[in-house]
Tab-separated table of C-alpha atoms in Angstrom:
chain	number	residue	atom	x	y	z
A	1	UNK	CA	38.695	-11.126	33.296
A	2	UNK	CA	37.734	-14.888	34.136
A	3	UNK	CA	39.815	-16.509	36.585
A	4	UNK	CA	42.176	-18.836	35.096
A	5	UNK	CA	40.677	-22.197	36.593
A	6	UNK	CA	37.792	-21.129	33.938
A	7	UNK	CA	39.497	-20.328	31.629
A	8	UNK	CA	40.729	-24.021	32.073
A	9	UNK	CA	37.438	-25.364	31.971
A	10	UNK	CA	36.341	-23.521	29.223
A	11	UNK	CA	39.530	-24.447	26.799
A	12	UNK	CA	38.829	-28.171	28.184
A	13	UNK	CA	34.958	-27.993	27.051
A	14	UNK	CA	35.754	-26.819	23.699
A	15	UNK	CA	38.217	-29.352	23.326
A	16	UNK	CA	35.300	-32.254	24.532
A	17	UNK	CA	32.756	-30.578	22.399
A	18	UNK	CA	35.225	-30.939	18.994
A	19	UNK	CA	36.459	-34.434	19.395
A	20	UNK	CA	33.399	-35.768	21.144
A	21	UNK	CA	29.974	-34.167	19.728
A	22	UNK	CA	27.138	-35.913	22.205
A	23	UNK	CA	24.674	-38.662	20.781
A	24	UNK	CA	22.090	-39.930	22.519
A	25	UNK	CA	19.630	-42.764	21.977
A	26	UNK	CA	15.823	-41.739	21.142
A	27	UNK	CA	13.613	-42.489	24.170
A	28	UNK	CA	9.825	-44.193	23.487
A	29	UNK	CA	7.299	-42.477	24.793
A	30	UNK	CA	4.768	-45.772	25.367
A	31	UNK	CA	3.796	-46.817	28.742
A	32	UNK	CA	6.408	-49.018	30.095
A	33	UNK	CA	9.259	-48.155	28.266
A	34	UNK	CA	12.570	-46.774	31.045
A	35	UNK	CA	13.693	-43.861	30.159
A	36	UNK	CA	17.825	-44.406	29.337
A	37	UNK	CA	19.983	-42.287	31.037
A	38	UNK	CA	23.831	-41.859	30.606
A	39	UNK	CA	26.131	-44.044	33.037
A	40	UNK	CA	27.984	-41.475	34.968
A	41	UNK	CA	30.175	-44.265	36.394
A	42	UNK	CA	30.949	-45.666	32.252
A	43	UNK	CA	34.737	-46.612	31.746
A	44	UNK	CA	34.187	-46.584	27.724
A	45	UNK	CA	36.169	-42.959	26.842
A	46	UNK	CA	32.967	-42.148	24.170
A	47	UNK	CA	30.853	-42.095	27.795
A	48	UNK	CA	33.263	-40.557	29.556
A	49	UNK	CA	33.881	-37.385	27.468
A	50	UNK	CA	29.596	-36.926	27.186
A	51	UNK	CA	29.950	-36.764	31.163
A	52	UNK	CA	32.614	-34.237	30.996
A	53	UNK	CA	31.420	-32.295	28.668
A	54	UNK	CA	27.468	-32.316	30.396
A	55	UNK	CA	29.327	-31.575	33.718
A	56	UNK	CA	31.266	-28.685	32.172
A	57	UNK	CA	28.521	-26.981	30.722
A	58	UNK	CA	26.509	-27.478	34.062
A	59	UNK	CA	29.662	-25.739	35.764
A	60	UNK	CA	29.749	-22.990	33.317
A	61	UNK	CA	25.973	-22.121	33.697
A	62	UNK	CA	26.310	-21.985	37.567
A	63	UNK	CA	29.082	-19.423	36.911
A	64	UNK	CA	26.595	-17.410	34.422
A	65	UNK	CA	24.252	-17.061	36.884
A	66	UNK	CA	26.369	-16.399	39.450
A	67	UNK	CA	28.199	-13.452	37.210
A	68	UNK	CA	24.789	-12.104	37.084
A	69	UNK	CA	23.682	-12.015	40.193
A	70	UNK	CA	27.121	-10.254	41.056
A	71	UNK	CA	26.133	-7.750	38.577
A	72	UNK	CA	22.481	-6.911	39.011
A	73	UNK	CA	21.762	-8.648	41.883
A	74	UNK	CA	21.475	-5.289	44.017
A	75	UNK	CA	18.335	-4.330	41.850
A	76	UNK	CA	17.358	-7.975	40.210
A	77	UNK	CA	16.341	-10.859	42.093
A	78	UNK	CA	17.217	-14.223	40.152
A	79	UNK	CA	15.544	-17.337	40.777
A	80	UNK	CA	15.801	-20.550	39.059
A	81	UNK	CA	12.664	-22.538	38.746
A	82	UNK	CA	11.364	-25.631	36.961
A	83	UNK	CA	8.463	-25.796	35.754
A	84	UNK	CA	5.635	-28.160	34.198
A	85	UNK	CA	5.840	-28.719	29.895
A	86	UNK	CA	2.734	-29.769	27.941
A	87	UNK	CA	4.040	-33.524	28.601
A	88	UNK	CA	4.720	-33.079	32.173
A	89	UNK	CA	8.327	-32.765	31.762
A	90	UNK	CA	9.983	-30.419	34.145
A	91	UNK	CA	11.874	-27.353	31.914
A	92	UNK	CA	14.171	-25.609	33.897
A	93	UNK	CA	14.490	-21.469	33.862
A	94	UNK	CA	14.970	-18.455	35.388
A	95	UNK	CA	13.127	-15.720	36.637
A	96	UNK	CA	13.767	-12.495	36.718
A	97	UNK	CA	11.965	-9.497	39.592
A	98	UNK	CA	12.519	-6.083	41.211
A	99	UNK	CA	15.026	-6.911	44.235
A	100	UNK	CA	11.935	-4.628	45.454
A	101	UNK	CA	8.549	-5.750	44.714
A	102	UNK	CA	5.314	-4.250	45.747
A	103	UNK	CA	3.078	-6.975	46.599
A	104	UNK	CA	-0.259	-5.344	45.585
A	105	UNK	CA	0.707	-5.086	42.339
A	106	UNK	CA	0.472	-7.031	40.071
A	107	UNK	CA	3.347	-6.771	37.273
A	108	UNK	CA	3.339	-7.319	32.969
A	109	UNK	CA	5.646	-10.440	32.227
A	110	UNK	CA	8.211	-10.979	29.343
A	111	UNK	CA	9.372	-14.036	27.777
A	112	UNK	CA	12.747	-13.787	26.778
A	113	UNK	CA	13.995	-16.973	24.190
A	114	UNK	CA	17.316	-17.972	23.330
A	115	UNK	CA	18.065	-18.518	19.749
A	116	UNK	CA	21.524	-21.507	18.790
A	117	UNK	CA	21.881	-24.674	18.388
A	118	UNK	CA	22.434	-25.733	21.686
A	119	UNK	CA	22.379	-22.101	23.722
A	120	UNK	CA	21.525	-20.734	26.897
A	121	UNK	CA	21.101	-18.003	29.182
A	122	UNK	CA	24.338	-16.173	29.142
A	123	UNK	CA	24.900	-12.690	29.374
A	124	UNK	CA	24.005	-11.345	26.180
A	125	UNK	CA	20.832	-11.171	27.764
A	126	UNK	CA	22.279	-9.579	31.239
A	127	UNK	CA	21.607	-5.924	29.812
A	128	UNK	CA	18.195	-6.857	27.732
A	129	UNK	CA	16.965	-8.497	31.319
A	130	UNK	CA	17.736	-5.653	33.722
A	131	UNK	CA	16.329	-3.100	31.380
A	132	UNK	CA	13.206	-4.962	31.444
A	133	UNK	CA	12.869	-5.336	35.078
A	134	UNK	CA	13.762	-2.055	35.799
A	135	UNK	CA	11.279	-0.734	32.995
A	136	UNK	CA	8.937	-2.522	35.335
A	137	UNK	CA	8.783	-6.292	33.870
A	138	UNK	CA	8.764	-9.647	35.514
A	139	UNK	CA	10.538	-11.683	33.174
A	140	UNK	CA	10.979	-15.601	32.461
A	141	UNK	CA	13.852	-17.115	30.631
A	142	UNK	CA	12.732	-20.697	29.257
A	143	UNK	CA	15.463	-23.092	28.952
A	144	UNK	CA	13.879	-25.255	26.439
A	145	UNK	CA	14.698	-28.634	25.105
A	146	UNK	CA	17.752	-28.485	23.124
A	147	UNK	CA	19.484	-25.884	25.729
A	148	UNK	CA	22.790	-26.696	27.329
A	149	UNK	CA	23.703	-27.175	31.000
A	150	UNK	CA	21.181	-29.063	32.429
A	151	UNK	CA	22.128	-32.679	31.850
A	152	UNK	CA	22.595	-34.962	28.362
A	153	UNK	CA	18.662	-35.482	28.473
A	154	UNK	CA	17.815	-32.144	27.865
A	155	UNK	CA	20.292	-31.422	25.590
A	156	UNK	CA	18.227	-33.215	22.548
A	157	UNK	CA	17.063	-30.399	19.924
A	158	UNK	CA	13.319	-30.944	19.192
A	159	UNK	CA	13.566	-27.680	16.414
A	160	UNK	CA	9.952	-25.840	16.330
A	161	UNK	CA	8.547	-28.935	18.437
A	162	UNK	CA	9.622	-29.612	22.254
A	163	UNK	CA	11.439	-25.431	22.236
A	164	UNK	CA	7.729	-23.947	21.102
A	165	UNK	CA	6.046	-25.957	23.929
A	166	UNK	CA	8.401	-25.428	26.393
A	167	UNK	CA	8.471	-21.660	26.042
A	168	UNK	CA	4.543	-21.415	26.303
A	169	UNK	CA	4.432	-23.155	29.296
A	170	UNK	CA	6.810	-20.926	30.467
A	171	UNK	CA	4.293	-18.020	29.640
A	172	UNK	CA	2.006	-20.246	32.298
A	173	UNK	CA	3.769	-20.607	34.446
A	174	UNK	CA	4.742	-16.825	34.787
A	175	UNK	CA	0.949	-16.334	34.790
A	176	UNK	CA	0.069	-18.025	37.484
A	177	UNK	CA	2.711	-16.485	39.676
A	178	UNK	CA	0.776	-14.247	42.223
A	179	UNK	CA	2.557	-11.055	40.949
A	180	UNK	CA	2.167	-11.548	37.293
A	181	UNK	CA	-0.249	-10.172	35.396
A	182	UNK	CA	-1.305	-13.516	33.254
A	183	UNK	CA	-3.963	-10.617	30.599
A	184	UNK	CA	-0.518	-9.025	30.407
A	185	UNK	CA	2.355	-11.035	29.057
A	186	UNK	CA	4.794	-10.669	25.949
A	187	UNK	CA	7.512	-12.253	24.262
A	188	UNK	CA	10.903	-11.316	22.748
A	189	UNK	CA	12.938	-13.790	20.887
A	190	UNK	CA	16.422	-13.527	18.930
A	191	UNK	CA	17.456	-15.847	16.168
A	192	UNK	CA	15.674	-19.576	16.856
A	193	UNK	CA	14.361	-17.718	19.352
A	194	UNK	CA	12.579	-15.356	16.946
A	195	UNK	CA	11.650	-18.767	15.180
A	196	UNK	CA	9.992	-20.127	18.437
A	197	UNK	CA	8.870	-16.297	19.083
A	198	UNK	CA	6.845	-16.406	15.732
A	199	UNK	CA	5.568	-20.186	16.647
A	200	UNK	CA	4.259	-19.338	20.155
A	201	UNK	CA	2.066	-16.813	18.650
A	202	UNK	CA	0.730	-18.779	15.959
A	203	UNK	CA	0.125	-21.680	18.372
A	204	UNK	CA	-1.651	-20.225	21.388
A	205	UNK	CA	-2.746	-16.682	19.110
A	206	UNK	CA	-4.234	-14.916	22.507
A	207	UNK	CA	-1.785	-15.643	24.673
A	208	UNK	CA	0.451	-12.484	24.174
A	209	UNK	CA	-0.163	-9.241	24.109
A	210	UNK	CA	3.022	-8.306	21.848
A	211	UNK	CA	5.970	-10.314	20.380
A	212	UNK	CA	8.971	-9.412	19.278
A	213	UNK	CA	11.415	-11.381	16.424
A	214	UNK	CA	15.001	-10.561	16.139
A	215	UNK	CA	16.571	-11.702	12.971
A	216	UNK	CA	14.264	-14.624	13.353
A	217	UNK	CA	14.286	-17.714	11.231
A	218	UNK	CA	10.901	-17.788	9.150
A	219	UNK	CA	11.339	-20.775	6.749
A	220	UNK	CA	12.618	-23.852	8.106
A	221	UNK	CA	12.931	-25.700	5.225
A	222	UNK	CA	15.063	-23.169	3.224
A	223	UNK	CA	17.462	-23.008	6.834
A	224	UNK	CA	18.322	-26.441	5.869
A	225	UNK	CA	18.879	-25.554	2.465
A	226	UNK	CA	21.521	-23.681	2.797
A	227	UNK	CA	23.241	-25.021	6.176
A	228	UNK	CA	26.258	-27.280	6.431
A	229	UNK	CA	25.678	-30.690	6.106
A	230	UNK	CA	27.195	-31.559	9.647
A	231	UNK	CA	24.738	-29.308	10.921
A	232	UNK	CA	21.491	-30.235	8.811
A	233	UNK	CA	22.597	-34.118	10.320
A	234	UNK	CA	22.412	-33.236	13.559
A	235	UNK	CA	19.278	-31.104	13.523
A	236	UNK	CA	17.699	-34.407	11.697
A	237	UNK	CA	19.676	-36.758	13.910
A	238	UNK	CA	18.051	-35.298	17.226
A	239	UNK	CA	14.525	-34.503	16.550
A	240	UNK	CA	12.027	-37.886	16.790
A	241	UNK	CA	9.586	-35.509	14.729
A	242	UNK	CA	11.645	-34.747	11.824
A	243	UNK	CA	12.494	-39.045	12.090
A	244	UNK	CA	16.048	-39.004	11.614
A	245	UNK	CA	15.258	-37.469	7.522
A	246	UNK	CA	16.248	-34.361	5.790
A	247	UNK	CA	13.368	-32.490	4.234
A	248	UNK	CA	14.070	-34.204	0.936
A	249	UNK	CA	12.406	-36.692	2.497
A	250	UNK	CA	10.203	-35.686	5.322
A	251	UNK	CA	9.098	-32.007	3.695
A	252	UNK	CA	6.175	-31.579	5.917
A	253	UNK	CA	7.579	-32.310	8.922
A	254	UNK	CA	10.153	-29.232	8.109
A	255	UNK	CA	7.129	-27.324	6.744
A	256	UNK	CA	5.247	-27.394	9.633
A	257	UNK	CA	7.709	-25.616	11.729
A	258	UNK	CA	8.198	-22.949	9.594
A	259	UNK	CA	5.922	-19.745	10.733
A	260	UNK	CA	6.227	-17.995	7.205
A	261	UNK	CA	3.609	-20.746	6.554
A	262	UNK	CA	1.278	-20.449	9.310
A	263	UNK	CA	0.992	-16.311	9.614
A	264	UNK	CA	-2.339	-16.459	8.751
A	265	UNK	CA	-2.899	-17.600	12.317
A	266	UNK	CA	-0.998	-14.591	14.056
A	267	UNK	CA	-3.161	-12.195	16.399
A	268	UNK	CA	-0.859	-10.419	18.065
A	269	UNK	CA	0.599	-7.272	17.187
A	270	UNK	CA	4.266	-8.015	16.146
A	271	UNK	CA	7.398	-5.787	16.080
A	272	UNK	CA	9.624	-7.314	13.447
A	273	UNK	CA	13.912	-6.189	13.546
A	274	UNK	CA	16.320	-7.627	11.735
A	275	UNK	CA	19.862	-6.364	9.327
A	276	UNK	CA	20.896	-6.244	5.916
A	277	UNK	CA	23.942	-8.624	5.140
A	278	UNK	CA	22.949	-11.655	8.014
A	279	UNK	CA	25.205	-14.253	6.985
A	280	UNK	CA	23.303	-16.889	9.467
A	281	UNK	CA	19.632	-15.840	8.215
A	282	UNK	CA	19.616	-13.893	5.411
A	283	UNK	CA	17.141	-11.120	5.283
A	284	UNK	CA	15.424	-11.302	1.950
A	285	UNK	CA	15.343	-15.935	2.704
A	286	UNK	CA	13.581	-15.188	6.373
A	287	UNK	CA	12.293	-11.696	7.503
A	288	UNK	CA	11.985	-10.348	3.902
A	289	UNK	CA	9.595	-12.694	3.099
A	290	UNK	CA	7.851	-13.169	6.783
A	291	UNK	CA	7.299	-8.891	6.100
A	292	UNK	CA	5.783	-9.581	2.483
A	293	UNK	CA	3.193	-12.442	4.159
A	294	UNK	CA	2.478	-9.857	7.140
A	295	UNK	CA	1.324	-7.331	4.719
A	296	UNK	CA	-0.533	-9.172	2.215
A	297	UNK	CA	-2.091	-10.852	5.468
A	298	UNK	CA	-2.851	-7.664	6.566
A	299	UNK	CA	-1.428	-8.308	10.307
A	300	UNK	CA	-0.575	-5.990	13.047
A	301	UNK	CA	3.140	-5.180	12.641
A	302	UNK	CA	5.695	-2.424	12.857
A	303	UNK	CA	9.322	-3.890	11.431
A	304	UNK	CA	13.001	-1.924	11.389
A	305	UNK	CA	15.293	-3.346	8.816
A	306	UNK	CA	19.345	-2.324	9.591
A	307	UNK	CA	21.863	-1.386	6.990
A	308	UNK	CA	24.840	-3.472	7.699
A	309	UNK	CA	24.513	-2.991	11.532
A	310	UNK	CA	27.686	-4.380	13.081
A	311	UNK	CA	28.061	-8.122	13.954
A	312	UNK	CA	25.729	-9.032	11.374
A	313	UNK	CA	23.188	-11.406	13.335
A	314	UNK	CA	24.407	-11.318	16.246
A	315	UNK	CA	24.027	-7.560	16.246
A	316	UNK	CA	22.157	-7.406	19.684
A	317	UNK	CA	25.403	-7.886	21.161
A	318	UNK	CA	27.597	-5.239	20.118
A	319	UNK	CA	27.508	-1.895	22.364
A	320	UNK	CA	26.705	-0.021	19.587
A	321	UNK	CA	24.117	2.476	18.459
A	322	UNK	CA	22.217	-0.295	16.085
A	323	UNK	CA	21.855	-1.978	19.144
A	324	UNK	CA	20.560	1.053	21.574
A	325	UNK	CA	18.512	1.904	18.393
A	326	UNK	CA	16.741	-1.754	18.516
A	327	UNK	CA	16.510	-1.603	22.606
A	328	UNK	CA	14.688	1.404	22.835
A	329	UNK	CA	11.932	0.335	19.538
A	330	UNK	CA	11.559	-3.584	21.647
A	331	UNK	CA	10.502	-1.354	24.872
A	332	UNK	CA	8.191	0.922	23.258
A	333	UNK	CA	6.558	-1.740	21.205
A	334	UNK	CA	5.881	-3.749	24.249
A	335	UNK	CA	5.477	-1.417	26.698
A	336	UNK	CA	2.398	-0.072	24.466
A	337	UNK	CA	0.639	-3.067	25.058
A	338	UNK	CA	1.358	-4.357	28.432
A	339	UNK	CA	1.439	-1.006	30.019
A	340	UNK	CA	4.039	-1.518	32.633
């Protein structure tokens, strides 16, 4: 049960979040140009609400943590870390050890990636994490650009662009950690995250040892097809590479983050897991299709399709045998390449 001053907080951020969705001014990237920040001391309401609603979702992350740590803590250690992008922004994260580490070892690292619009490390990952870690995993949780409680500046979606490079610096980062094994690293992604799963490998090919998709998205293009127009404005609206157009009128833009047309460029071997009847990415629009390119491709994969496995897409979450079934094939897969 949550204490009712979060519940508070919680009905208070939804509220904010419905009345007041944040926009924020594109930032140049030439030399000389100020970064623009929001006013935390604005008396315009518009302002007021984005600094509400930015300091809510900071709250409600601290409390995330904090419910892990409560959890797992005995046999997890969590740290929070930021670390270096491609452009030298700082992306901020977690990472996940052994409460009890043996320092002349040298452990196999996972990269675990969020999928939503604007999610977040929350604790549908809690039981995905500790199983990994106690399997004998260091793991890294990326919260790329476009994830939620860390500050309006962040919060800007960059879809297939700013998420893809901020996970695989988060695969270097883990690498260079003196108790990572950087010839040893995988990565395990669930929705988007599947999306930016799938991108990472095409990207940097021989970086990972095995990847994972969950009910990933696989054509970008078609996603924004079929998605409500509030939503395809937004995802438009944010990203300075898709330049404030809809695909009807920046196509290759849209194209270009869409793995289904880049598999040619996959290396790694790939475990592919996804359900009938996904009402957010339907299975014969996304991993149908990413399944027919793997084969005629002739890439390394292994792929589990679910009948109707409860919760649709969001199936990882339910306590229920679909989702044991799909734990116990992610471990395997991985754990037959990185060795833990």
């Amino acid at each position: 049960m949550f204490p009712p001053k979060l519940k508070q907080c919680c009905a208070l951020l939804a509220c904010v979040a419905v009345l007041h969705p944040p926009a924020f001014a594109r930032d140049s990237e030439k030399e000389g140009k100020l970064d623009k920040y929001i006013n935390l001391d604005a008396k315009d309401t518009a302002t007021r609400l984005d600094v509400l609603a930015h300091t809510l979702y900071e709250q409600e992350q601290r409390i995330i943590t904090l419910n892990f740590q409560m959890e797992y803590g005995e046999r997890v250690r969590l740290r929070r870390v930021a670390f270096p992008s491609a452009d030298r922004t700082l992306i901020p994260g977690y990472v996940f050890t052994p409460r009890k580490m043996d320092n002349n070892k040298r452990y196999p690292g996972l990269v675990m990636v969020h999928g939503g619009f604007h999610e977040r490390f929350d604790w549908r990952w809690f039981q995905l994490i500790d199983a990994a870690v106690a399997r004998g995993y260091v793991v890294i949780f990326p919260e790329y650009r476009g994830s939620r409680g860390y500050g309006p500046n962040h919060y800007r979606n960059e879809y297939g662009v700013t998420d893809t490079a901020d996970v695989l610096a988060s695969a270097d980062y883990l690498g260079k950690q003196g108790y990572a094994d950087p010839a040893r690293l995988g990565i395990i992604g669930q929705s988007r995250g599947g999306m930016v799963t799938l991108l990472a490998i095409q990207n940097a090919p021989l970086k990972f040892k095995a990847a994972v998709d969950i009910v990933g998205l696989t054509d970008f293009v078609a996603y924004m097809a079929y998605k409500p127009e509030y939503r395809r404005q937004e995802v438009a609206h944010e990203s300075r590479y898709f330049d404030n157009k809809l695909p009807d009128e920046n196509l290759a833009a849209y194209m270009d983050v869409s793995p289904l047309n880049h598999v040619d460029k996959i290396v790694a071997p790939l475990l592919v897991l996804a359900t009938t009847k996904d009402k957010i990415v339907p299975l014969e629009l996304h991993t149908g299709r990413l399944l027919d390119a793997l084969k005629a491709k002739g890439k390394m994969h292994e792929s589990h399709i679910y009948q109707d496995a409860p919760g649709g897409h969001v199936f990882m979450d339910g306590d229920t045998e679909e989702q044991r079934d799909a734990m116990k094939r992610t471990f395997e897969f991985v754990g037959r390449y990185l060795k833990p």
